[in-house]
PDB file of N, CA and C and ligand atoms in Angstrom:
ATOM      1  N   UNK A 373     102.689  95.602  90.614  1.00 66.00           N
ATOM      2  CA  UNK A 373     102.439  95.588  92.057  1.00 66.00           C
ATOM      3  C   UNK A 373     101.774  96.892  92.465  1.00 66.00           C
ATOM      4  N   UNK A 374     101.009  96.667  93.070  1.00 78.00           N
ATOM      5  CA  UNK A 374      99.851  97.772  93.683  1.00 78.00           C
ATOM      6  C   UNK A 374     100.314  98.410  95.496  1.00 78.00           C
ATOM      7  N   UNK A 375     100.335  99.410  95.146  1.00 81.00           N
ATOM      8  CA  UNK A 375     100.952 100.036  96.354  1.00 81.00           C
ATOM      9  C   UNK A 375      99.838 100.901  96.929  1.00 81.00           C
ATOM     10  N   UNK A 376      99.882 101.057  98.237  1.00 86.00           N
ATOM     11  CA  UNK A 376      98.427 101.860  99.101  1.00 86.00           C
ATOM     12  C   UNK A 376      99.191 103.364  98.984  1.00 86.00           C
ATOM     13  N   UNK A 377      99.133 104.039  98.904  1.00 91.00           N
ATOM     14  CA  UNK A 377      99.488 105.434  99.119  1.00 91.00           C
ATOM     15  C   UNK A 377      98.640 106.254 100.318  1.00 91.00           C
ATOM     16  N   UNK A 378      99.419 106.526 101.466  1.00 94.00           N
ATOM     17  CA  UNK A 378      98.664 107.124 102.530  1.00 94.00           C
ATOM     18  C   UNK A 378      99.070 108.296 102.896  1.00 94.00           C
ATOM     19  N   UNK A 379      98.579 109.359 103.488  1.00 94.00           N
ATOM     20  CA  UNK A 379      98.804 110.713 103.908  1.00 94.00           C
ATOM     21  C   UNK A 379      98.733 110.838 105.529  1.00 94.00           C
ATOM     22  N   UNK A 380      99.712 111.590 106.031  1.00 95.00           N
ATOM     23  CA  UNK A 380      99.511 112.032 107.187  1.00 95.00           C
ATOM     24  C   UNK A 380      98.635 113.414 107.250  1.00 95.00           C
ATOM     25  N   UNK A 381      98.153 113.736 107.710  1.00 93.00           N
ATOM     26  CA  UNK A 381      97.105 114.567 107.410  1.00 93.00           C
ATOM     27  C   UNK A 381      97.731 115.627 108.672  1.00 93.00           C
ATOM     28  N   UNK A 382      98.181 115.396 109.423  1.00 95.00           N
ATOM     29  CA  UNK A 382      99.212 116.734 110.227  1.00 95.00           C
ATOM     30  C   UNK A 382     100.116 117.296 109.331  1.00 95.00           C
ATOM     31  N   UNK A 383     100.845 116.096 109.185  1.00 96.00           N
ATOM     32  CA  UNK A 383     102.531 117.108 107.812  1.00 96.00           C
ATOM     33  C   UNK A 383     101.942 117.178 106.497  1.00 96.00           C
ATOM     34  N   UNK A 384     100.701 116.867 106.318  1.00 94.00           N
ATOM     35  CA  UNK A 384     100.443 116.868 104.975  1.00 94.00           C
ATOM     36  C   UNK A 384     101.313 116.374 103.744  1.00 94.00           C
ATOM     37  N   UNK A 385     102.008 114.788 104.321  1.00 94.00           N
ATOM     38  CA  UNK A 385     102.838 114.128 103.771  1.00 94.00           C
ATOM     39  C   UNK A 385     102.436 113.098 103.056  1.00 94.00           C
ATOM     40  N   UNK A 386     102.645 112.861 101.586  1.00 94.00           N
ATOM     41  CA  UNK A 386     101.985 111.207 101.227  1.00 94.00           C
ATOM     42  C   UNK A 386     103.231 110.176 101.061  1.00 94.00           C
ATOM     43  N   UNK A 387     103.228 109.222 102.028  1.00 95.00           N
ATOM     44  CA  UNK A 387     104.077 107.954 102.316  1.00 95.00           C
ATOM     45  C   UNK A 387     103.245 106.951 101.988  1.00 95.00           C
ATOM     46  N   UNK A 388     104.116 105.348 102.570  1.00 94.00           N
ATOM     47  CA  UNK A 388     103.638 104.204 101.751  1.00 94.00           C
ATOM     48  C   UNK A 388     103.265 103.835 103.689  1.00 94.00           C
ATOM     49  N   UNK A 389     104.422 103.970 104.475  1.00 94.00           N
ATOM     50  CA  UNK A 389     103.956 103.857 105.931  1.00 94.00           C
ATOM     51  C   UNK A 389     102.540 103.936 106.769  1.00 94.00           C
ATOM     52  N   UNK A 390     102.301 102.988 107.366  1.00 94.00           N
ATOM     53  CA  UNK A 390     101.192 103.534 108.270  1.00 94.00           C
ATOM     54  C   UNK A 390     101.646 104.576 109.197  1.00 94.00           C
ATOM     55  N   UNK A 391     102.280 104.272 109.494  1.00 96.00           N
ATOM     56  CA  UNK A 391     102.805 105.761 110.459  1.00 96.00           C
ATOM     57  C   UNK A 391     103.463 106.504 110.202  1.00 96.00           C
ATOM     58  N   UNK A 392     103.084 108.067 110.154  1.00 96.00           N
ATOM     59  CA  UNK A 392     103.838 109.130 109.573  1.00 96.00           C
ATOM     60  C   UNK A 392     105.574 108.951 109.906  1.00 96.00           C
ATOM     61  N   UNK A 393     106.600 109.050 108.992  1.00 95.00           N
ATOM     62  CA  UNK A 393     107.577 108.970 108.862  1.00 95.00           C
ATOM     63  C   UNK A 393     108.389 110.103 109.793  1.00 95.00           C
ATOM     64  N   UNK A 394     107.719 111.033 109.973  1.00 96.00           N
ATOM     65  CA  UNK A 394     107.934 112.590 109.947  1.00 96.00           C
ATOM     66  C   UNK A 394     107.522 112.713 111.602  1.00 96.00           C
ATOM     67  N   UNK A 395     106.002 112.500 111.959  1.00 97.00           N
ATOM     68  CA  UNK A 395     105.154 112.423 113.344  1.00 97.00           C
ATOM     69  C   UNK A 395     105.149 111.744 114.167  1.00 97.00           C
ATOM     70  N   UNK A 396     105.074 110.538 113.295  1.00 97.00           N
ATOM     71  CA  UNK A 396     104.411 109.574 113.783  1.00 97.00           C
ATOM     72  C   UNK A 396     103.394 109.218 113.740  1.00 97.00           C
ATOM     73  N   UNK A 397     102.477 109.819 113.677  1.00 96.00           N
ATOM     74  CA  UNK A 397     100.894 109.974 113.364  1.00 96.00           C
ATOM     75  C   UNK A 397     100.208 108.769 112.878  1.00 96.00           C
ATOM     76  N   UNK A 398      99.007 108.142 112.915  1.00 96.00           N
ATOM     77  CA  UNK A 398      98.517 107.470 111.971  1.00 96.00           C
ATOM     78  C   UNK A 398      98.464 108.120 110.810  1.00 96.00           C
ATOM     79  N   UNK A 399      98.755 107.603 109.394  1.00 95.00           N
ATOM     80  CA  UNK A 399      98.235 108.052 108.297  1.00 95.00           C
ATOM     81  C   UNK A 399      97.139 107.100 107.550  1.00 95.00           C
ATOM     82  N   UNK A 400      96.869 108.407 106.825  1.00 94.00           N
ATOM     83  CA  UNK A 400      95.147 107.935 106.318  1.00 94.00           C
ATOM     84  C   UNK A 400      94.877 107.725 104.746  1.00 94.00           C
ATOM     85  N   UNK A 401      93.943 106.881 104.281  1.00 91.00           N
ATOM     86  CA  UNK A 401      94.118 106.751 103.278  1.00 91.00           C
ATOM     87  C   UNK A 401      93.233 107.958 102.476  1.00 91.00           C
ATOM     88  N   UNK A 402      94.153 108.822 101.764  1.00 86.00           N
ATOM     89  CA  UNK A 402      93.546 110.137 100.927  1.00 86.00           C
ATOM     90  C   UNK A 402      92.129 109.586 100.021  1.00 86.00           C
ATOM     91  N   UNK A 403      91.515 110.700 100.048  1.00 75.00           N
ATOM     92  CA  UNK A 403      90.146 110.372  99.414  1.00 75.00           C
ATOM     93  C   UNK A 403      90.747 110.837  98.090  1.00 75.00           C
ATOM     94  N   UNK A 404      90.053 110.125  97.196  1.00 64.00           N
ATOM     95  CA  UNK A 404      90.215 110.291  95.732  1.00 64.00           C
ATOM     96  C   UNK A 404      89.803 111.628  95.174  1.00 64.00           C
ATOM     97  N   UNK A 405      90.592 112.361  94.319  1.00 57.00           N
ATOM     98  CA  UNK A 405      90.971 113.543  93.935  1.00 57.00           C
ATOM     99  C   UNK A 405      90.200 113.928  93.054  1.00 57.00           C
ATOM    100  N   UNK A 406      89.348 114.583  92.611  1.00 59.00           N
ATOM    101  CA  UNK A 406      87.897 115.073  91.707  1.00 59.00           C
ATOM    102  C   UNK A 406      88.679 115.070  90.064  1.00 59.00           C
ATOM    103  N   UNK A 407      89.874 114.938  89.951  1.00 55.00           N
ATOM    104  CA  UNK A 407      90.974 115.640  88.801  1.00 55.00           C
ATOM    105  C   UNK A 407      92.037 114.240  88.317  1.00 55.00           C
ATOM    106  N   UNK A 408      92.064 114.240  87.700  1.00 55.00           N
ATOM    107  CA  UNK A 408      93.118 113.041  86.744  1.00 55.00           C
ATOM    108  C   UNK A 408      93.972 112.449  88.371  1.00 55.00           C
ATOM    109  N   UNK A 409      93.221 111.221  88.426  1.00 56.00           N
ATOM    110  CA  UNK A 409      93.608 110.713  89.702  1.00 56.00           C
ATOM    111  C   UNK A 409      94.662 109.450  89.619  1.00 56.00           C
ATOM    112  N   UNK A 410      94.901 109.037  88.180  1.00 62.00           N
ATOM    113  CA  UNK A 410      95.913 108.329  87.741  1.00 62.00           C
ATOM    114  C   UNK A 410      97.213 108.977  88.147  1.00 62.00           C
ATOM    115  N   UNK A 411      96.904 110.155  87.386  1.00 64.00           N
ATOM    116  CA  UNK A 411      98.189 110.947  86.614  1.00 64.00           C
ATOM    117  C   UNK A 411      98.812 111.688  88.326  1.00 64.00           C
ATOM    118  N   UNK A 412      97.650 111.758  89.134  1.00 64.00           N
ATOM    119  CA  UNK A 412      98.219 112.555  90.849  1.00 64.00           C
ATOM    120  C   UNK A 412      99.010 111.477  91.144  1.00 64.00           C
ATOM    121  N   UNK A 413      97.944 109.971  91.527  1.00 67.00           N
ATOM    122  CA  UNK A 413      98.883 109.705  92.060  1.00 67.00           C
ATOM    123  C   UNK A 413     100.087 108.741  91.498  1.00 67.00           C
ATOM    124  N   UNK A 414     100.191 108.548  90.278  1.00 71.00           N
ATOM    125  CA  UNK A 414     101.558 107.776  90.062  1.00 71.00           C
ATOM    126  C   UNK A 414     102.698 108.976  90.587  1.00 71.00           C
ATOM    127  N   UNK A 415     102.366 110.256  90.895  1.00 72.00           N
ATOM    128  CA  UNK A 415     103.281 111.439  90.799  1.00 72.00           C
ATOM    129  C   UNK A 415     103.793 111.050  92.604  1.00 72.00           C
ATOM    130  N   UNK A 416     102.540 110.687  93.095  1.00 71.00           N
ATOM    131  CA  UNK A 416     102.743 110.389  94.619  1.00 71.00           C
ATOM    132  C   UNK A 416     103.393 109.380  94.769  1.00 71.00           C
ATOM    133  N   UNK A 417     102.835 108.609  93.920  1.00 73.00           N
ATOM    134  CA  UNK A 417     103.842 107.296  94.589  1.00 73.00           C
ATOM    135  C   UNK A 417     105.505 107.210  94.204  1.00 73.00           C
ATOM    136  N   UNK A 418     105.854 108.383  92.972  1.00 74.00           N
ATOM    137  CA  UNK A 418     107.259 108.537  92.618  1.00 74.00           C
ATOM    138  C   UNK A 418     107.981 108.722  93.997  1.00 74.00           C
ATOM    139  N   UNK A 419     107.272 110.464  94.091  1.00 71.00           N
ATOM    140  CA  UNK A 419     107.563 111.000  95.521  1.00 71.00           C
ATOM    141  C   UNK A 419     107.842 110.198  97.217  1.00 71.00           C
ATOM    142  N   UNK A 420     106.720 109.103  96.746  1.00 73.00           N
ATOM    143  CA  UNK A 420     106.851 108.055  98.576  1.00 73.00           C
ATOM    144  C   UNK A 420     107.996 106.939  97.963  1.00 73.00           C
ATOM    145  N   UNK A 421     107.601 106.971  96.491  1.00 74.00           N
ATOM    146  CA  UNK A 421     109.560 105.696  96.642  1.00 74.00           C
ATOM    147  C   UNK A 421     110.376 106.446  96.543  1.00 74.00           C
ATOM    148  N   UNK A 422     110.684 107.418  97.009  1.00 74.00           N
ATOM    149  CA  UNK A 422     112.232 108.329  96.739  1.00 74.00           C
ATOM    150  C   UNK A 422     112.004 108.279  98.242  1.00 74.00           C
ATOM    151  N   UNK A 423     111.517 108.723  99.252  1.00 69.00           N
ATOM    152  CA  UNK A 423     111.179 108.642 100.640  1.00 69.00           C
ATOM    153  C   UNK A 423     111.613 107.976 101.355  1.00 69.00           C
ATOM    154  N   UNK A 424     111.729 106.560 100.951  1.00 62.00           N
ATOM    155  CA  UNK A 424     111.945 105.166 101.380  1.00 62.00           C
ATOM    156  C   UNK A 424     113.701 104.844 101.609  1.00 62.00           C
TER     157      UNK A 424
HETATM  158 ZN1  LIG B 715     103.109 113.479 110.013  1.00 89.36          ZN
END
């Protein structure tokens, strides 16, 4: 299962939420990372299911 990974770009938070958890904020979907973009974000998405 494929999960969106999004950032609030105020708290500089990455959640699974459209709306910052934290703000409220819209969050946005992060632009892809110039650097092992597998290996970032399975690390992110550990981080947004512990969140939950
Ligand atoms: Zn936020």
């Amino acid at each position: 299962m494929k999960v969106q990974i999004l950032k609030c770009e105020f708290c500089n938070l990455f959640t699974l939420e459209k709306d910052c958890p934290k703000c409220g904020k819209k969050t946005v979907n992060p632009k892809p990372a110039k650097y092992s973009e597998n290996d970032k974000f399975s690390k992110y998405r550990n981080i947004a299911r512990n969140q939950i």
